Amino acid sequence: MSALRVRNYRLFFLGQVVSNNGTWTQRIAQDWLVLSLTGSSTAVGITTALQFLPLLLFGLHGGVLVDRLPKRPVLLATQVAMALTALALAVLTLTGHVHVLHVYAAAFAVGLATALDNPARQSFISELVGPELLRNAVGLNSANFQSARLIGPALAGFLIMGVGTGWAFLFNGVSFVAPLVCMMLMRGRELYAVERAPRGKGQLREGLRYVAGRPDLLWPIVLVGFFGTFALNFPVHLSAFADDVFHAGAGAYSLFNTLVAVGSLAGALLAARHEATWRLPFLAALAFGVLQAVAAVTPTLWSFALLLVPMGLFAMVVNVTTNTTMQTSTAPAIRGRVTALYMMVLLGGAPLGAPVVGWITDTYGARTGLAAAGAVAAVTATMTGLLLVRAGGHRIVVGWSRPFPRIRIEPRKTSEGADLPK
């Protein structure tokens, strides 16, 4: 918790506590509203796709702007834009004029703001705490976001069943007051100076070449790309299991999201306390995929719910460890572009994956959709991990240490005993 001793980061953290709860409340309410209006898992997938499509289209350009601009004014502008969108959706819903097209438009508008907000928020952390506390701050930031998944879904379920979906949108709109006030209270002189990229041509290509020349960045990004596109479509999977498989309604959907959040919070705190190794995200993604496949065949609601906790834990370990690698292993002047690429493939893949997963779920059933997502996660983790091992000039050696097999990763040697070139 050492990063919380820094005043500016503490203000940032407190503002995000309130805003993140509002964000999760709206996410749950938005998915349930679309399902109520259409009765279609595909429509839920389309909503998710529209929210993350701008990341796919404009995420890298957002990273270029973030590398050029001061982060705090950018964040103030994006937070205001998202607040106004939530308030507009609240008015439409509370007055009974909401249509699924309005939800689609609101999701796309939030996505546009997020394309700039995500790289700015992630790279702003280094200006708040400096390089020595960066790893701890990234982990705490993820824990903050995931802890909101404990409160936000529960609050959303209460509001949906108690007073209506529109109040969840209103709560989210008002919650943006907290981060806006906290950012205005920060002391500019206490921010750590970070080199900004000058305006110039070819900066987008420069960021892509930088990542392409770094296998330790490239293969984790490929991993999270497939992981975010096909394996992390929780809105599609959990709403389908709550409504179609277990016939348990909004309360079960809220419970499922809360249980995922319990595991995610544990995973974020675990990753913040321990230094990550390069193997960890690949092993965690493999375990997540296996758990998804097992959850797809569970017979009861409670057996399914029980598996959501470790699924959330492993998903968050993948997220935090890869995010930390991007932040700590990248030059400050290019960090916004690398972070934008990371966030683009993690979240921007949803426009491609969510409708596909929704179609599989509608056509072949929720269990088949979840099993397919688990298979993609497991295969991708295995393949990208092996490619990173090979790129680093290493090899996998399988032996036997009774009663279990033993797997080691060691440098590949030539006949003279020298390391092979990478």
GROMACS .gro file of C-alpha atoms in nm:
model
  422
    1MET     CA    1   0.000   0.000   0.000
    2SER     CA    2   0.307   0.227  -0.019
    3ALA     CA    3   0.174   0.420  -0.321
    4LEU     CA    4  -0.118   0.548  -0.111
    5ARG     CA    5   0.127   0.755   0.095
    6VAL     CA    6   0.162   0.985  -0.208
    7ARG     CA    7  -0.101   1.261  -0.177
    8ASN     CA    8  -0.176   1.298  -0.548
    9TYR     CA    9  -0.213   0.924  -0.597
   10ARG     CA   10  -0.433   0.901  -0.288
   11LEU     CA   11  -0.668   1.162  -0.435
   12PHE     CA   12  -0.668   0.980  -0.769
   13PHE     CA   13  -0.741   0.650  -0.593
   14LEU     CA   14  -1.030   0.793  -0.388
   15GLY     CA   15  -1.192   0.952  -0.691
   16GLN     CA   16  -1.171   0.626  -0.881
   17VAL     CA   17  -1.330   0.434  -0.589
   18VAL     CA   18  -1.655   0.628  -0.638
   19SER     CA   19  -1.644   0.647  -1.017
   20ASN     CA   20  -1.560   0.278  -1.065
   21ASN     CA   21  -1.863   0.177  -0.860
   22GLY     CA   22  -2.079   0.392  -1.084
   23THR     CA   23  -1.920   0.243  -1.395
   24TRP     CA   24  -1.990  -0.114  -1.287
   25THR     CA   25  -2.344  -0.023  -1.185
   26GLN     CA   26  -2.408   0.111  -1.536
   27ARG     CA   27  -2.245  -0.188  -1.707
   28ILE     CA   28  -2.475  -0.434  -1.534
   29ALA     CA   29  -2.783  -0.216  -1.584
   30GLN     CA   30  -2.697  -0.158  -1.949
   31ASP     CA   31  -2.661  -0.530  -2.027
   32TRP     CA   32  -2.981  -0.616  -1.845
   33LEU     CA   33  -3.174  -0.334  -2.011
   34VAL     CA   34  -3.070  -0.457  -2.357
   35LEU     CA   35  -3.164  -0.815  -2.267
   36SER     CA   36  -3.501  -0.691  -2.136
   37LEU     CA   37  -3.569  -0.486  -2.448
   38THR     CA   38  -3.466  -0.751  -2.701
   39GLY     CA   39  -3.446  -1.092  -2.530
   40SER     CA   40  -3.130  -1.158  -2.730
   41SER     CA   41  -2.777  -1.247  -2.618
   42THR     CA   42  -2.659  -1.130  -2.959
   43ALA     CA   43  -2.794  -0.782  -2.881
   44VAL     CA   44  -2.598  -0.783  -2.554
   45GLY     CA   45  -2.291  -0.877  -2.755
   46ILE     CA   46  -2.357  -0.592  -3.001
   47THR     CA   47  -2.379  -0.346  -2.711
   48THR     CA   48  -2.046  -0.466  -2.576
   49ALA     CA   49  -1.900  -0.447  -2.926
   50LEU     CA   50  -2.015  -0.087  -2.977
   51GLN     CA   51  -1.869   0.019  -2.643
   52PHE     CA   52  -1.527  -0.119  -2.732
   53LEU     CA   53  -1.528  -0.061  -3.110
   54PRO     CA   54  -1.376   0.290  -3.076
   55LEU     CA   55  -1.081   0.136  -2.892
   56LEU     CA   56  -1.022  -0.084  -3.193
   57LEU     CA   57  -1.062   0.201  -3.443
   58PHE     CA   58  -0.903   0.493  -3.258
   59GLY     CA   59  -0.713   0.344  -2.964
   60LEU     CA   60  -0.367   0.383  -3.117
   61HIS     CA   61  -0.438   0.741  -3.223
   62GLY     CA   62  -0.551   0.808  -2.866
   63GLY     CA   63  -0.215   0.679  -2.746
   64VAL     CA   64  -0.031   0.918  -2.980
   65LEU     CA   65  -0.230   1.213  -2.841
   66VAL     CA   66  -0.169   1.102  -2.482
   67ASP     CA   67   0.207   1.093  -2.541
   68ARG     CA   68   0.188   1.454  -2.663
   69LEU     CA   69  -0.061   1.610  -2.418
   70PRO     CA   70  -0.066   1.673  -2.040
   71LYS     CA   71  -0.261   1.386  -1.884
   72ARG     CA   72  -0.471   1.564  -1.621
   73PRO     CA   73  -0.664   1.798  -1.859
   74VAL     CA   74  -0.727   1.503  -2.090
   75LEU     CA   75  -0.875   1.302  -1.803
   76LEU     CA   76  -1.095   1.592  -1.693
   77ALA     CA   77  -1.240   1.616  -2.044
   78THR     CA   78  -1.304   1.243  -2.085
   79GLN     CA   79  -1.469   1.213  -1.742
   80VAL     CA   80  -1.708   1.499  -1.823
   81ALA     CA   81  -1.800   1.335  -2.155
   82MET     CA   82  -1.880   1.002  -1.990
   83ALA     CA   83  -2.083   1.172  -1.716
   84LEU     CA   84  -2.301   1.353  -1.971
   85THR     CA   85  -2.360   1.029  -2.163
   86ALA     CA   86  -2.475   0.846  -1.848
   87LEU     CA   87  -2.708   1.130  -1.751
   88ALA     CA   88  -2.864   1.137  -2.100
   89LEU     CA   89  -2.932   0.762  -2.086
   90ALA     CA   90  -3.080   0.804  -1.738
   91VAL     CA   91  -3.327   1.067  -1.862
   92LEU     CA   92  -3.436   0.850  -2.156
   93THR     CA   93  -3.487   0.545  -1.936
   94LEU     CA   94  -3.665   0.722  -1.650
   95THR     CA   95  -3.906   0.895  -1.889
   96GLY     CA   96  -3.990   0.567  -2.064
   97HIS     CA   97  -3.854   0.673  -2.404
   98VAL     CA   98  -3.549   0.447  -2.414
   99HIS     CA   99  -3.497   0.225  -2.718
  100VAL     CA  100  -3.222  -0.026  -2.777
  101LEU     CA  101  -3.074   0.212  -3.037
  102HIS     CA  102  -3.030   0.472  -2.763
  103VAL     CA  103  -2.833   0.220  -2.559
  104TYR     CA  104  -2.621   0.137  -2.863
  105ALA     CA  105  -2.547   0.508  -2.918
  106ALA     CA  106  -2.458   0.563  -2.552
  107ALA     CA  107  -2.227   0.262  -2.552
  108PHE     CA  108  -2.047   0.392  -2.862
  109ALA     CA  109  -2.013   0.742  -2.710
  110VAL     CA  110  -1.860   0.599  -2.392
  111GLY     CA  111  -1.623   0.399  -2.611
  112LEU     CA  112  -1.507   0.714  -2.791
  113ALA     CA  113  -1.419   0.879  -2.460
  114THR     CA  114  -1.256   0.561  -2.334
  115ALA     CA  115  -1.022   0.544  -2.635
  116LEU     CA  116  -0.851   0.854  -2.495
  117ASP     CA  117  -0.926   0.801  -2.126
  118ASN     CA  118  -0.768   0.455  -2.092
  119PRO     CA  119  -0.413   0.532  -2.211
  120ALA     CA  120  -0.421   0.869  -2.031
  121ARG     CA  121  -0.531   0.714  -1.702
  122GLN     CA  122  -0.287   0.424  -1.720
  123SER     CA  123   0.016   0.637  -1.811
  124PHE     CA  124  -0.083   0.913  -1.563
  125ILE     CA  125  -0.004   0.675  -1.277
  126SER     CA  126   0.371   0.708  -1.342
  127GLU     CA  127   0.339   1.088  -1.306
  128LEU     CA  128   0.163   1.044  -0.972
  129VAL     CA  129   0.405   0.805  -0.799
  130GLY     CA  130   0.727   0.789  -0.999
  131PRO     CA  131   0.912   0.476  -1.116
  132GLU     CA  132   0.987   0.323  -0.774
  133LEU     CA  133   0.622   0.286  -0.671
  134LEU     CA  134   0.481   0.224  -1.019
  135ARG     CA  135   0.437  -0.153  -0.984
  136ASN     CA  136   0.252  -0.116  -0.653
  137ALA     CA  137   0.036   0.168  -0.788
  138VAL     CA  138  -0.065  -0.030  -1.100
  139GLY     CA  139  -0.167  -0.324  -0.882
  140LEU     CA  140  -0.364  -0.102  -0.643
  141ASN     CA  141  -0.535   0.068  -0.935
  142SER     CA  142  -0.649  -0.269  -1.067
  143ALA     CA  143  -0.761  -0.372  -0.717
  144ASN     CA  144  -0.958  -0.047  -0.694
  145PHE     CA  145  -1.137  -0.118  -1.021
  146GLN     CA  146  -1.207  -0.478  -0.930
  147SER     CA  147  -1.327  -0.400  -0.577
  148ALA     CA  148  -1.596  -0.189  -0.742
  149ARG     CA  149  -1.720  -0.511  -0.901
  150LEU     CA  150  -1.817  -0.624  -0.552
  151ILE     CA  151  -2.034  -0.320  -0.487
  152GLY     CA  152  -2.139  -0.210  -0.837
  153PRO     CA  153  -2.318  -0.529  -0.947
  154ALA     CA  154  -2.490  -0.564  -0.609
  155LEU     CA  155  -2.601  -0.201  -0.624
  156ALA     CA  156  -2.717  -0.248  -0.983
  157GLY     CA  157  -2.924  -0.551  -0.885
  158PHE     CA  158  -3.080  -0.355  -0.599
  159LEU     CA  159  -3.161  -0.057  -0.818
  160ILE     CA  160  -3.295  -0.265  -1.110
  161MET     CA  161  -3.527  -0.471  -0.891
  162GLY     CA  162  -3.613  -0.188  -0.650
  163VAL     CA  163  -3.659   0.136  -0.846
  164GLY     CA  164  -3.565   0.066  -1.209
  165THR     CA  165  -3.270   0.063  -1.446
  166GLY     CA  166  -3.271   0.438  -1.507
  167TRP     CA  167  -3.158   0.510  -1.151
  168ALA     CA  168  -2.845   0.303  -1.208
  169PHE     CA  169  -2.753   0.528  -1.502
  170LEU     CA  170  -2.825   0.837  -1.291
  171PHE     CA  171  -2.601   0.709  -1.013
  172ASN     CA  172  -2.316   0.659  -1.259
  173GLY     CA  173  -2.354   1.010  -1.402
  174VAL     CA  174  -2.338   1.169  -1.057
  175SER     CA  175  -2.044   0.949  -0.950
  176PHE     CA  176  -1.811   1.130  -1.193
  177VAL     CA  177  -1.817   1.432  -0.963
  178ALA     CA  178  -1.572   1.252  -0.731
  179PRO     CA  179  -1.280   1.201  -0.976
  180LEU     CA  180  -1.330   1.549  -1.122
  181VAL     CA  181  -1.302   1.713  -0.780
  182CYS     CA  182  -1.009   1.493  -0.675
  183MET     CA  183  -0.809   1.571  -0.990
  184MET     CA  184  -0.865   1.944  -0.944
  185LEU     CA  185  -0.732   1.916  -0.586
  186MET     CA  186  -0.404   1.758  -0.699
  187ARG     CA  187  -0.084   1.962  -0.662
  188GLY     CA  188   0.072   2.008  -1.002
  189ARG     CA  189   0.418   2.078  -0.859
  190GLU     CA  190   0.422   1.731  -0.699
  191LEU     CA  191   0.367   1.545  -1.027
  192TYR     CA  192   0.670   1.360  -1.161
  193ALA     CA  193   0.801   1.510  -1.483
  194VAL     CA  194   0.765   1.274  -1.778
  195GLU     CA  195   0.910   1.334  -2.123
  196ARG     CA  196   0.643   1.410  -2.380
  197ALA     CA  197   0.666   1.312  -2.742
  198PRO     CA  198   0.693   1.608  -2.981
  199ARG     CA  199   0.454   1.643  -3.270
  200GLY     CA  200   0.581   1.462  -3.574
  201LYS     CA  201   0.507   1.219  -3.852
  202GLY     CA  202   0.526   0.843  -3.817
  203GLN     CA  203   0.469   0.830  -3.441
  204LEU     CA  204   0.203   0.560  -3.472
  205ARG     CA  205   0.436   0.341  -3.679
  206GLU     CA  206   0.716   0.412  -3.433
  207GLY     CA  207   0.508   0.266  -3.149
  208LEU     CA  208   0.423  -0.045  -3.350
  209ARG     CA  209   0.789  -0.099  -3.449
  210TYR     CA  210   0.891  -0.061  -3.085
  211VAL     CA  211   0.658  -0.340  -2.977
  212ALA     CA  212   0.742  -0.561  -3.277
  213GLY     CA  213   1.109  -0.549  -3.179
  214ARG     CA  214   1.038  -0.651  -2.819
  215PRO     CA  215   0.921  -1.015  -2.788
  216ASP     CA  216   0.872  -0.961  -2.413
  217LEU     CA  217   0.602  -0.705  -2.505
  218LEU     CA  218   0.476  -0.854  -2.831
  219TRP     CA  219   0.370  -1.202  -2.718
  220PRO     CA  220   0.192  -1.088  -2.397
  221ILE     CA  221   0.000  -0.838  -2.613
  222VAL     CA  222  -0.096  -1.116  -2.856
  223LEU     CA  223  -0.209  -1.323  -2.557
  224VAL     CA  224  -0.434  -1.052  -2.414
  225GLY     CA  225  -0.569  -0.981  -2.763
  226PHE     CA  226  -0.716  -1.330  -2.801
  227PHE     CA  227  -0.798  -1.340  -2.430
  228GLY     CA  228  -0.998  -1.016  -2.440
  229THR     CA  229  -1.164  -1.093  -2.773
  230PHE     CA  230  -1.302  -1.439  -2.696
  231ALA     CA  231  -1.249  -1.536  -2.332
  232LEU     CA  232  -1.351  -1.226  -2.135
  233ASN     CA  233  -1.704  -1.180  -2.270
  234PHE     CA  234  -1.856  -1.203  -1.923
  235PRO     CA  235  -2.165  -0.992  -2.009
  236VAL     CA  236  -2.267  -1.242  -2.278
  237HIS     CA  237  -2.184  -1.557  -2.083
  238LEU     CA  238  -2.318  -1.460  -1.741
  239SER     CA  239  -2.642  -1.303  -1.865
  240ALA     CA  240  -2.712  -1.616  -2.076
  241PHE     CA  241  -2.642  -1.853  -1.785
  242ALA     CA  242  -2.857  -1.646  -1.547
  243ASP     CA  243  -3.149  -1.613  -1.787
  244ASP     CA  244  -3.146  -1.918  -2.016
  245VAL     CA  245  -2.964  -2.196  -1.827
  246PHE     CA  246  -3.065  -2.140  -1.463
  247HIS     CA  247  -3.374  -1.916  -1.521
  248ALA     CA  248  -3.278  -1.709  -1.216
  249GLY     CA  249  -3.315  -1.350  -1.342
  250ALA     CA  250  -3.131  -1.026  -1.266
  251GLY     CA  251  -3.046  -1.127  -0.910
  252ALA     CA  252  -2.839  -1.423  -1.030
  253TYR     CA  253  -2.670  -1.212  -1.297
  254SER     CA  254  -2.570  -0.959  -1.032
  255LEU     CA  255  -2.447  -1.242  -0.805
  256PHE     CA  256  -2.237  -1.394  -1.084
  257ASN     CA  257  -2.066  -1.061  -1.152
  258THR     CA  258  -2.003  -1.011  -0.781
  259LEU     CA  259  -1.838  -1.352  -0.750
  260VAL     CA  260  -1.614  -1.279  -1.049
  261ALA     CA  261  -1.525  -0.954  -0.874
  262VAL     CA  262  -1.429  -1.136  -0.552
  263GLY     CA  263  -1.179  -1.343  -0.745
  264SER     CA  264  -1.061  -1.044  -0.948
  265LEU     CA  265  -0.995  -0.840  -0.634
  266ALA     CA  266  -0.796  -1.126  -0.483
  267GLY     CA  267  -0.599  -1.159  -0.806
  268ALA     CA  268  -0.525  -0.784  -0.822
  269LEU     CA  269  -0.405  -0.772  -0.461
  270LEU     CA  270  -0.194  -1.085  -0.513
  271ALA     CA  271  -0.031  -0.938  -0.823
  272ALA     CA  272   0.033  -0.603  -0.646
  273ARG     CA  273   0.219  -0.773  -0.360
  274HIS     CA  274   0.439  -1.007  -0.562
  275GLU     CA  275   0.676  -0.932  -0.846
  276ALA     CA  276   0.548  -1.091  -1.162
  277THR     CA  277   0.754  -1.328  -1.374
  278TRP     CA  278   0.710  -1.348  -1.750
  279ARG     CA  279   0.561  -1.698  -1.718
  280LEU     CA  280   0.276  -1.592  -1.487
  281PRO     CA  281   0.027  -1.440  -1.735
  282PHE     CA  282   0.053  -1.740  -1.968
  283LEU     CA  283  -0.001  -1.992  -1.686
  284ALA     CA  284  -0.290  -1.787  -1.548
  285ALA     CA  285  -0.456  -1.765  -1.892
  286LEU     CA  286  -0.422  -2.142  -1.935
  287ALA     CA  287  -0.583  -2.204  -1.594
  288PHE     CA  288  -0.864  -1.959  -1.677
  289GLY     CA  289  -0.942  -2.140  -2.001
  290VAL     CA  290  -0.955  -2.478  -1.830
  291LEU     CA  291  -1.191  -2.341  -1.562
  292GLN     CA  292  -1.420  -2.195  -1.828
  293ALA     CA  293  -1.446  -2.535  -1.996
  294VAL     CA  294  -1.526  -2.700  -1.662
  295ALA     CA  295  -1.784  -2.431  -1.575
  296ALA     CA  296  -1.958  -2.492  -1.907
  297VAL     CA  297  -2.066  -2.841  -1.795
  298THR     CA  298  -2.153  -2.771  -1.430
  299PRO     CA  299  -2.504  -2.895  -1.355
  300THR     CA  300  -2.623  -2.649  -1.089
  301LEU     CA  301  -2.627  -2.274  -1.034
  302TRP     CA  302  -2.413  -2.294  -0.722
  303SER     CA  303  -2.148  -2.519  -0.874
  304PHE     CA  304  -2.124  -2.275  -1.165
  305ALA     CA  305  -2.108  -1.979  -0.926
  306LEU     CA  306  -1.830  -2.141  -0.722
  307LEU     CA  307  -1.601  -2.157  -1.025
  308LEU     CA  308  -1.648  -1.787  -1.101
  309VAL     CA  309  -1.422  -1.688  -0.809
  310PRO     CA  310  -1.102  -1.859  -0.935
  311MET     CA  311  -1.193  -1.758  -1.290
  312GLY     CA  312  -1.196  -1.394  -1.179
  313LEU     CA  313  -0.867  -1.442  -0.995
  314PHE     CA  314  -0.680  -1.587  -1.294
  315ALA     CA  315  -0.830  -1.333  -1.534
  316MET     CA  316  -0.707  -1.049  -1.316
  317VAL     CA  317  -0.360  -1.198  -1.276
  318VAL     CA  318  -0.334  -1.198  -1.657
  319ASN     CA  319  -0.453  -0.837  -1.670
  320VAL     CA  320  -0.234  -0.694  -1.392
  321THR     CA  321   0.087  -0.876  -1.481
  322THR     CA  322   0.071  -0.785  -1.850
  323ASN     CA  323  -0.029  -0.425  -1.768
  324THR     CA  324   0.260  -0.393  -1.523
  325THR     CA  325   0.500  -0.526  -1.787
  326MET     CA  326   0.379  -0.263  -2.035
  327GLN     CA  327   0.421   0.018  -1.780
  328THR     CA  328   0.759  -0.078  -1.632
  329SER     CA  329   0.934  -0.206  -1.945
  330THR     CA  330   0.852   0.083  -2.179
  331ALA     CA  331   1.031   0.415  -2.231
  332PRO     CA  332   0.823   0.706  -2.088
  333ALA     CA  333   0.807   0.899  -2.417
  334ILE     CA  334   0.636   0.605  -2.591
  335ARG     CA  335   0.441   0.464  -2.296
  336GLY     CA  336   0.108   0.612  -2.407
  337ARG     CA  337   0.127   0.440  -2.746
  338VAL     CA  338   0.230   0.104  -2.600
  339THR     CA  339  -0.041   0.128  -2.334
  340ALA     CA  340  -0.296   0.222  -2.599
  341LEU     CA  341  -0.198  -0.081  -2.807
  342TYR     CA  342  -0.228  -0.303  -2.500
  343MET     CA  343  -0.570  -0.163  -2.407
  344MET     CA  344  -0.682  -0.178  -2.771
  345VAL     CA  345  -0.617  -0.549  -2.803
  346LEU     CA  346  -0.744  -0.628  -2.450
  347LEU     CA  347  -1.070  -0.433  -2.475
  348GLY     CA  348  -1.098  -0.341  -2.842
  349GLY     CA  349  -1.117  -0.703  -2.951
  350ALA     CA  350  -1.466  -0.720  -2.802
  351PRO     CA  351  -1.628  -0.573  -3.118
  352LEU     CA  352  -1.502  -0.880  -3.303
  353GLY     CA  353  -1.551  -1.139  -3.032
  354ALA     CA  354  -1.870  -1.039  -2.851
  355PRO     CA  355  -2.111  -1.076  -3.147
  356VAL     CA  356  -1.947  -1.408  -3.241
  357VAL     CA  357  -1.974  -1.536  -2.885
  358GLY     CA  358  -2.331  -1.405  -2.866
  359TRP     CA  359  -2.421  -1.582  -3.192
  360ILE     CA  360  -2.268  -1.911  -3.072
  361THR     CA  361  -2.456  -1.874  -2.744
  362ASP     CA  362  -2.790  -1.806  -2.917
  363THR     CA  363  -2.742  -2.080  -3.179
  364TYR     CA  364  -2.578  -2.362  -2.985
  365GLY     CA  365  -2.650  -2.270  -2.623
  366ALA     CA  366  -2.473  -2.092  -2.338
  367ARG     CA  367  -2.272  -2.399  -2.238
  368THR     CA  368  -2.122  -2.440  -2.587
  369GLY     CA  369  -2.037  -2.069  -2.603
  370LEU     CA  370  -1.852  -2.078  -2.271
  371ALA     CA  371  -1.666  -2.399  -2.358
  372ALA     CA  372  -1.552  -2.250  -2.690
  373ALA     CA  373  -1.422  -1.938  -2.513
  374GLY     CA  374  -1.229  -2.154  -2.267
  375ALA     CA  375  -1.070  -2.352  -2.549
  376VAL     CA  376  -0.950  -2.031  -2.718
  377ALA     CA  377  -0.795  -1.906  -2.392
  378ALA     CA  378  -0.613  -2.232  -2.322
  379VAL     CA  379  -0.478  -2.279  -2.675
  380THR     CA  380  -0.368  -1.915  -2.705
  381ALA     CA  381  -0.188  -1.923  -2.369
  382THR     CA  382  -0.001  -2.237  -2.469
  383MET     CA  383   0.101  -2.116  -2.815
  384THR     CA  384   0.208  -1.762  -2.719
  385GLY     CA  385   0.399  -1.892  -2.416
  386LEU     CA  386   0.593  -2.135  -2.635
  387LEU     CA  387   0.666  -1.863  -2.891
  388LEU     CA  388   0.804  -1.632  -2.621
  389VAL     CA  389   1.022  -1.914  -2.490
  390ARG     CA  390   1.159  -1.969  -2.841
  391ALA     CA  391   1.209  -1.596  -2.904
  392GLY     CA  392   1.414  -1.573  -2.584
  393GLY     CA  393   1.650  -1.848  -2.696
  394HIS     CA  394   1.516  -2.099  -2.441
  395ARG     CA  395   1.365  -2.444  -2.455
  396ILE     CA  396   1.120  -2.647  -2.248
  397VAL     CA  397   1.258  -2.960  -2.082
  398VAL     CA  398   1.008  -3.217  -1.954
  399GLY     CA  399   1.121  -3.464  -1.690
  400TRP     CA  400   0.974  -3.671  -1.413
  401SER     CA  401   0.982  -3.605  -1.039
  402ARG     CA  402   0.758  -3.862  -0.875
  403PRO     CA  403   0.467  -3.850  -0.852
  404PHE     CA  404   0.436  -3.551  -1.088
  405PRO     CA  405   0.593  -3.451  -1.420
  406ARG     CA  406   0.850  -3.174  -1.397
  407ILE     CA  407   0.872  -2.893  -1.654
  408ARG     CA  408   1.175  -2.664  -1.671
  409ILE     CA  409   1.262  -2.373  -1.899
  410GLU     CA  410   1.634  -2.340  -1.965
  411PRO     CA  411   1.862  -2.167  -2.219
  412ARG     CA  412   1.910  -2.350  -2.545
  413LYS     CA  413   2.278  -2.442  -2.594
  414THR     CA  414   2.491  -2.511  -2.899
  415SER     CA  415   2.726  -2.808  -2.903
  416GLU     CA  416   3.002  -2.575  -2.773
  417GLY     CA  417   2.780  -2.471  -2.483
  418ALA     CA  418   2.709  -2.112  -2.596
  419ASP     CA  419   2.361  -1.960  -2.600
  420LEU     CA  420   2.196  -1.959  -2.938
  421PRO     CA  421   2.110  -1.613  -3.073
  422LYS     CA  422   1.761  -1.491  -2.988
   0.00000   0.00000   0.00000
